[in-house]
Coordinates of C-alpha atoms in Angstrom, one line a residue:
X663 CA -20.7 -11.6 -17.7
X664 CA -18.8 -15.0 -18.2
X665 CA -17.6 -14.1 -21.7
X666 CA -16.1 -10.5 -20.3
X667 CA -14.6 -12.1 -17.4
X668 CA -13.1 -14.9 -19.9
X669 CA -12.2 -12.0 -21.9
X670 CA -9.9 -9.9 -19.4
X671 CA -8.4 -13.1 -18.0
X672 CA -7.2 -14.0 -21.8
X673 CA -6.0 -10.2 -21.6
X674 CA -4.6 -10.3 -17.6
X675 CA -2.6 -13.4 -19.4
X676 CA -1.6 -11.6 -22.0
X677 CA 0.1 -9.1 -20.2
X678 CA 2.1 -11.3 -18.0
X679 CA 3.2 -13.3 -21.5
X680 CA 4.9 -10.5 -23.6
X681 CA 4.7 -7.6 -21.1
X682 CA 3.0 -5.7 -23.2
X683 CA 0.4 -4.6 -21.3
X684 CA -3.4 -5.6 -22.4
X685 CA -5.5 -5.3 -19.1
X686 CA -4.8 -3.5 -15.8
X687 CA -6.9 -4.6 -13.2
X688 CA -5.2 -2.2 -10.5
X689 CA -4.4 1.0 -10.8
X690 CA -2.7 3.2 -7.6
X691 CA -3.7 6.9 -7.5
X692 CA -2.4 9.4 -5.2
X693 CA -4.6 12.3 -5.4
X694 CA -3.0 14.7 -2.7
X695 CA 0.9 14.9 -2.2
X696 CA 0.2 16.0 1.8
X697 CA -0.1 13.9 4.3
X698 CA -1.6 14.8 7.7
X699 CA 1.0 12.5 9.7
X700 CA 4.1 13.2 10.6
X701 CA 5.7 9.7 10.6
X702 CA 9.1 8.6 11.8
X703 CA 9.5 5.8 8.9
X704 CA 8.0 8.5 6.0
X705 CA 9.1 11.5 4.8
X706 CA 6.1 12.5 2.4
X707 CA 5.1 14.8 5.3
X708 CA 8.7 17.0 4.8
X709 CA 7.2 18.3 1.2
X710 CA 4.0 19.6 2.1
X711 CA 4.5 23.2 1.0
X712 CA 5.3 22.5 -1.9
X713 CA 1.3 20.8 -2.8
X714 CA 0.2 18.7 -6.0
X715 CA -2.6 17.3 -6.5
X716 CA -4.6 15.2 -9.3
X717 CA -7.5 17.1 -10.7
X718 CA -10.7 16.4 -12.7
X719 CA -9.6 16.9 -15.7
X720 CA -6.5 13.8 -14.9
X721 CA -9.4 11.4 -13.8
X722 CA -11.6 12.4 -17.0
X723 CA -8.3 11.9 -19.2
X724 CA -7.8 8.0 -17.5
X725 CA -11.2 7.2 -17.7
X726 CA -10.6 5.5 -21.6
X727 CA -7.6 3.8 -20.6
X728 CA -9.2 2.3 -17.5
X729 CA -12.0 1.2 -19.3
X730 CA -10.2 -0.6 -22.1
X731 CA -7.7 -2.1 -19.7
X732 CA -10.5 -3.5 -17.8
X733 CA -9.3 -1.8 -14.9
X734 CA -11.8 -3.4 -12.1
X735 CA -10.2 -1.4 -8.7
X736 CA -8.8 1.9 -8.0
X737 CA -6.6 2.5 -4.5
X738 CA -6.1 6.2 -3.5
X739 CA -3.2 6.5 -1.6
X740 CA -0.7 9.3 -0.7
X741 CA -0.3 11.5 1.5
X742 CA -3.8 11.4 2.7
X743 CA -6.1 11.1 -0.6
X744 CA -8.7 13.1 1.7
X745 CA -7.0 16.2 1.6
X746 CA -8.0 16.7 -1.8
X747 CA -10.9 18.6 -2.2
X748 CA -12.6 16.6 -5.0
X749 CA -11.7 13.2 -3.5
X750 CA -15.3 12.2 -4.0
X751 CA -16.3 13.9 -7.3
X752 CA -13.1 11.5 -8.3
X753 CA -14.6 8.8 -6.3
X754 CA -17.9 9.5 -8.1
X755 CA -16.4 9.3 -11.8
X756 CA -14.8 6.2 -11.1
X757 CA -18.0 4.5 -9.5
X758 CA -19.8 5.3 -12.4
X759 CA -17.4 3.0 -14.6
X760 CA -18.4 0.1 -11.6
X761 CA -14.9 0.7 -10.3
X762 CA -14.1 -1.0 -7.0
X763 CA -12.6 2.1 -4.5
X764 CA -10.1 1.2 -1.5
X765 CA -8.9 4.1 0.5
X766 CA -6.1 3.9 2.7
X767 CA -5.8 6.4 4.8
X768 CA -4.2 8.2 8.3
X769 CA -7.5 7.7 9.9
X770 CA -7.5 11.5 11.3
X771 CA -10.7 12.6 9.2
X772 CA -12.4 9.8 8.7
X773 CA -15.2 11.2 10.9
X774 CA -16.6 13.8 9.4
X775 CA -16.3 12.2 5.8
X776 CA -18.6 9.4 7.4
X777 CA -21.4 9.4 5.2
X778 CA -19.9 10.0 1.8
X779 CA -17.2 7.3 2.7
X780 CA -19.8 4.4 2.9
X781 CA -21.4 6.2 -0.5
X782 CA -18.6 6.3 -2.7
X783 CA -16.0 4.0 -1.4
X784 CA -16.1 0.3 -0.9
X785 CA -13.1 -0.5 2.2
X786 CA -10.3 1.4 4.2
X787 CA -7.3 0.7 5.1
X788 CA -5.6 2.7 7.9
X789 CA -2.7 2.6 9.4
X790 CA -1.7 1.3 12.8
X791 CA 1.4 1.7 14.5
X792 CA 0.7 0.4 18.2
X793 CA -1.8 0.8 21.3
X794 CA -2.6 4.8 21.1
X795 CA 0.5 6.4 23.0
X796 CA 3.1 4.5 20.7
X797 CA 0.5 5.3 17.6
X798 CA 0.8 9.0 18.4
X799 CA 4.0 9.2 19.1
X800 CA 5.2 7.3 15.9
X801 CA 2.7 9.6 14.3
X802 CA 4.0 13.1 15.9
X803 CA 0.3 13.7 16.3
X804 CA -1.3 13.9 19.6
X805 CA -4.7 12.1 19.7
X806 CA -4.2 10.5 16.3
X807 CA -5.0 6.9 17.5
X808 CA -8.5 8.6 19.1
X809 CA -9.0 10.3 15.9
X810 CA -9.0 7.1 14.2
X811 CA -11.0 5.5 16.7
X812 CA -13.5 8.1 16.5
X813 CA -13.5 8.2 12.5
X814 CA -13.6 4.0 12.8
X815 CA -17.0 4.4 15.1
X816 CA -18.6 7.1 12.9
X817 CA -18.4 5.1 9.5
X818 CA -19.7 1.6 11.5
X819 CA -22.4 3.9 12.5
X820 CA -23.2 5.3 9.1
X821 CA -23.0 1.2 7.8
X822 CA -22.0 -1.2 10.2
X823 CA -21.1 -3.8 7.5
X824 CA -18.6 -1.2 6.2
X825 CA -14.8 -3.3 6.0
X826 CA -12.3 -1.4 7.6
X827 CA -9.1 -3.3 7.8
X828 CA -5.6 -2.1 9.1
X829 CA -1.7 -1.9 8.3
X830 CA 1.1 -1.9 10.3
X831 CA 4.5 -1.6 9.6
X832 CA 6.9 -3.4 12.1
X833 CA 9.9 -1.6 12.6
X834 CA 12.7 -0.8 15.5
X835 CA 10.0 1.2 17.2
X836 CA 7.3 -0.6 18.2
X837 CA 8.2 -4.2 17.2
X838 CA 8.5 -4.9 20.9
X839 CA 4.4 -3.7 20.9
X840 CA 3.9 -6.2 18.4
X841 CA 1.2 -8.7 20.2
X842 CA -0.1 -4.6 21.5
X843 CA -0.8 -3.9 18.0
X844 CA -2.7 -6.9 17.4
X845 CA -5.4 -6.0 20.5
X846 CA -5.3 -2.1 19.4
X847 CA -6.8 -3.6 15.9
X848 CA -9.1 -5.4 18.4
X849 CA -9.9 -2.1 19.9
X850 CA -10.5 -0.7 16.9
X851 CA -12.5 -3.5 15.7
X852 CA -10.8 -3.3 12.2
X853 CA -11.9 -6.7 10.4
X854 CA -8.3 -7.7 10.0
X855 CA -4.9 -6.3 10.7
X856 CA -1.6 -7.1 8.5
X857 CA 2.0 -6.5 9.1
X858 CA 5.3 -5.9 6.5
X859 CA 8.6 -4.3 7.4
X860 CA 9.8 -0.9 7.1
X861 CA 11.0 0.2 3.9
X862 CA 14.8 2.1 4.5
X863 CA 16.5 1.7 1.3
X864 CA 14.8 3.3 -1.8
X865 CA 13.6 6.5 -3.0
X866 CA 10.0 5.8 -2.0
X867 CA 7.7 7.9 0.0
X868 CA 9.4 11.2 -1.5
X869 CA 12.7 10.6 -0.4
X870 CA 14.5 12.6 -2.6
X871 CA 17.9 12.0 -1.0
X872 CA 18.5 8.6 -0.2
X873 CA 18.7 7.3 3.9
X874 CA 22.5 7.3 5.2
X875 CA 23.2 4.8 7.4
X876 CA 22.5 6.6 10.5
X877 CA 19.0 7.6 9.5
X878 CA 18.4 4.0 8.6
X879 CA 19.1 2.6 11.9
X880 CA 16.7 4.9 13.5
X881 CA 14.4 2.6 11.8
X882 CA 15.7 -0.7 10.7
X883 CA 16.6 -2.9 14.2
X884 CA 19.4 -3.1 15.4
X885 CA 21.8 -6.4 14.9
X886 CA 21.5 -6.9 18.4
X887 CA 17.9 -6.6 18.4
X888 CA 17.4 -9.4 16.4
X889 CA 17.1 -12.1 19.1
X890 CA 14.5 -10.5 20.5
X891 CA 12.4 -10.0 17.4
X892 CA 13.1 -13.4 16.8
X893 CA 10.9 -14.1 20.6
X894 CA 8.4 -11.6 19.8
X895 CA 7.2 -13.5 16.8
X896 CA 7.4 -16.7 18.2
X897 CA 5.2 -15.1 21.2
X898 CA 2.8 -13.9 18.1
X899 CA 2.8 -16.8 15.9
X900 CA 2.1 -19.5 19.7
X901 CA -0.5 -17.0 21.1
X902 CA -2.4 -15.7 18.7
X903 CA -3.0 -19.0 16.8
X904 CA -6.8 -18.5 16.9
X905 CA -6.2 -15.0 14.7
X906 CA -4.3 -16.3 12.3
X907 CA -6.6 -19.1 12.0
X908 CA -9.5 -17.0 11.4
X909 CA -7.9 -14.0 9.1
X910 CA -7.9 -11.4 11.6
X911 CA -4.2 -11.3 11.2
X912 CA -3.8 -11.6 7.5
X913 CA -0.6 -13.0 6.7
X914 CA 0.5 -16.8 7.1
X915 CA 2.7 -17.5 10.0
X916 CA 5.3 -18.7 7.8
X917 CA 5.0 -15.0 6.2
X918 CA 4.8 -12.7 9.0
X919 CA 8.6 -15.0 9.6
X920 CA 9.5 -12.9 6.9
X921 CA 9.7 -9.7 9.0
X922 CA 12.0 -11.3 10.4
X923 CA 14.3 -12.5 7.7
X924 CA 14.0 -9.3 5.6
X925 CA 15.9 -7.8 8.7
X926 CA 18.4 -10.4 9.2
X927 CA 19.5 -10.0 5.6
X928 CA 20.7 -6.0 6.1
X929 CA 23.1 -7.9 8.3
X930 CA 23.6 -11.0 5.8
X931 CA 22.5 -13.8 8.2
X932 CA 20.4 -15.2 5.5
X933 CA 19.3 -13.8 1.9
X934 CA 16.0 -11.0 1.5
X935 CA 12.6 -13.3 1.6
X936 CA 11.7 -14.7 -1.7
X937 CA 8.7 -13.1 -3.7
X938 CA 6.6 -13.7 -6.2
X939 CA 5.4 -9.7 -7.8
X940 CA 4.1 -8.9 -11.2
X941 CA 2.9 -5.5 -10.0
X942 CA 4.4 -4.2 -12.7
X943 CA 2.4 -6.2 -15.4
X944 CA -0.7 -6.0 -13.2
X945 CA -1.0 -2.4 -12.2
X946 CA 0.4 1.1 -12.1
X947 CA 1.2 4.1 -9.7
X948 CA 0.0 7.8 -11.1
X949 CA 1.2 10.6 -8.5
X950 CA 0.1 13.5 -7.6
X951 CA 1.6 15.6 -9.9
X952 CA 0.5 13.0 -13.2
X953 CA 3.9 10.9 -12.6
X954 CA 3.3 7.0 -13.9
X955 CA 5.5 4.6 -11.9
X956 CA 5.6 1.0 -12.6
X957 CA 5.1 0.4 -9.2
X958 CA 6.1 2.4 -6.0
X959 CA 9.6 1.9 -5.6
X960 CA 10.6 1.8 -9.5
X961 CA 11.6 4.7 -11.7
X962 CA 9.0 7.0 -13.6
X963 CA 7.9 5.6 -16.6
X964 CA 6.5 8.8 -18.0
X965 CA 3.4 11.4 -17.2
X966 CA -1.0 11.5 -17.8
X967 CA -0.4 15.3 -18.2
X968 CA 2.0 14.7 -20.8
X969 CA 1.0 11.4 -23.0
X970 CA -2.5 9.0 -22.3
X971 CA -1.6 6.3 -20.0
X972 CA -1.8 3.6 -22.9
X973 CA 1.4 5.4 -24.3
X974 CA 2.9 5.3 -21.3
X975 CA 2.4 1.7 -20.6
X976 CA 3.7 0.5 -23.9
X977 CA 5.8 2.8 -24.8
X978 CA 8.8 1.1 -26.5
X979 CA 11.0 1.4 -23.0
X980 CA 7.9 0.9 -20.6
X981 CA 7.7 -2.9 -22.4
X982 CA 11.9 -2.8 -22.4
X983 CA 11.6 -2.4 -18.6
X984 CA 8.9 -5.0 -18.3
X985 CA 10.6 -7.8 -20.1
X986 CA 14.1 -7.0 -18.8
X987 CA 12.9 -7.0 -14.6
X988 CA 14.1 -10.2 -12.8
X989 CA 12.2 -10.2 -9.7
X990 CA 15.1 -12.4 -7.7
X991 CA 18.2 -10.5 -9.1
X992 CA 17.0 -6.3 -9.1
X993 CA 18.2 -4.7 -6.3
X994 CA 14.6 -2.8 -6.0
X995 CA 12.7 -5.7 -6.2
X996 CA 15.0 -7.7 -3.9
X997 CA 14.8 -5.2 -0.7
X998 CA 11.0 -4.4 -1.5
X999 CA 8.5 -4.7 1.1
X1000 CA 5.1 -4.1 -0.5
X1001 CA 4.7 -6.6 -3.1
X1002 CA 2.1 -7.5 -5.5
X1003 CA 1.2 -11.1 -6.8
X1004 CA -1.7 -11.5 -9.0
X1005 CA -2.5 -14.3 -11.1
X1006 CA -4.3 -13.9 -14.6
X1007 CA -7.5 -15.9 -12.6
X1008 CA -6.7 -13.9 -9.7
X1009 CA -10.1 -11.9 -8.0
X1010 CA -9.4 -8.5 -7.9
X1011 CA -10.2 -6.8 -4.0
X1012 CA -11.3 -7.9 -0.5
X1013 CA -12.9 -11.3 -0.2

């Protein structure tokens, strides 16, 4: 085990040196376009007629790619990845190859999926957008946040050591519920909750037009606002010290200031928050409909249904992209909000 896990760390650092890529420890699947929400900040919900989904035949065809890039976990994302029928046949495939499995998820049918949640996958992360009436309502589902609950309860029954962790994304409609959030996850008893601004400027979760200005601000804070953000985390960060101290709020103090900061800078009071991301040398996105994205807020780099994912990868203008991306100057990468930092040492999942 110590000469393979030698190995794909030579390989991990091989990848970050020449962009070409040699191991993928993460890989992003969305099996199921849909999405069972109907959230304010998203619009993946808007294209639900028109389904796609990933099929047996797409996770067979990844399976030799995967396994010569080492790939050691597998997120299914979405939509909600549990509106596809074969979501554990997929879930099975992948386990057999000792692939780690994170779901993240709406948290609306985790309950009757229970028992074959705590079989085939190893964590869940939902999403949490306040205490239940702000959840629901940012949601446009009535009894969402129950739903969750409910789901939340039924998989602790089924394994009780089961991790279950939450996401919340801050945003002009419920940042002023911020330290509300924190005892909803309480309620919920996720094992840690985490926090990262809204995403208003790309072409991410299938915005195929981009925001105006007026659909932005029904989102982004308000100029004004700002002050008050500013007291909300400093109410977080002085009362909640014992949290951050013991992970239940994941982030840093001195990141969940960010929030903050990535804000300020759509009004230029100060520059976007500096990050460190090599997602794109480190992992990949494949859609619903076979799409390959670098990551999920760059441009598609080709399709599984069309050429293996090895192709793809290092295909002569996959590599051009790689070795041309400054993380501090691209426009993408400077307005991102989901970024992705992992060493060539790094572990790879919870823990």
């Amino acid at each position: 085990m110590f000469t393979q896990s030698l190995y794909h760390t030579y390989q991990r650092y091989r990848s970050l040196q020449t962009s070409r890529i040699s191991a993928l420890p993460i890989v992003i699947l969305m099996p199921h376009s849909a999405c069972n929400c109907r959230c304010v900040m998203c619009d993946i919900w808007k294209d639900n007629k028109n389904l796609k989904q990933l099929e047996e035949s797409d996770i067979m065809g990844l399976l030799e790619a995967l396994e010569n890039y080492g790939t050691q976990q597998v997120v299914m994302s979405g939509g909600e990845a549990l509106l596809n029928p074969n979501f554990f046949r997929f879930c099975e495939i992948l386990q057999k190859r000792e692939i780690r499995i994170t779901l993240l998820s709406t948290g609306l049918t985790l309950a009757r999926e229970a028992k074959r949640l705590v079989k085939f996958v190893n964590d869940i992360i939902v999403s949490l957008d306040g205490p239940a009436a702000l959840h629901d309502a940012i949601r446009n589902i009535p009894g969402a946040f129950n739903k969750m609950k409910e789901g939340i309860e039924a998989v602790r029954a089924a394994d009780p050591s089961f991790e279950i962790t939450g996401r919340s994304v801050i945003h002009r409609l419920n940042y002023l519920h911020w330290l509300e959030i924190v005892e909803a996850a309480k309620e919920l008893c996720l094992d840690k909750i985490s926090f990262l601004p809204a995403d208003v400027s790309s072409h991410a979760f299938n915005r195929q037009v981009l925001w105006n200005d007026n659909r932005q601000h029904e989102i982004l804070p308000d100029q004004s606002e700002l002050p008050v953000l500013y007291e909300v985390i400093e109410r977080l960060v002085d009362e909640y010290k014992g949290e951050f101290e013991s992970g239940f709020i994941a982030e840093s103090p001195e990141k969940i200031w960010r929030v903050y900061s990535y804000y300020a800078a759509f009004y230029g009071l100060n520059l976007f928050p500096f990050k460190k991301c090599n997602a794109p040398w480190v992992s990949t996105v494949i859609e619903a409909d076979g799409t390959v994205r670098p990551c999920f807020f760059h441009e598609a780099i080709g399709n599984i249904r069309e050429n293996s994912l090895e192709d793809i990868l290092n295909s002569k203008d996959a590599i051009a992209f790689r070795k041309s991306l400054d993380i501090d100057s691209n426009p993408t990468c400077m307005k991102c909000v989901c970024y992705l930092n992992l060493p060539a040492r790094a572990k790879v999942g919870p823990g």
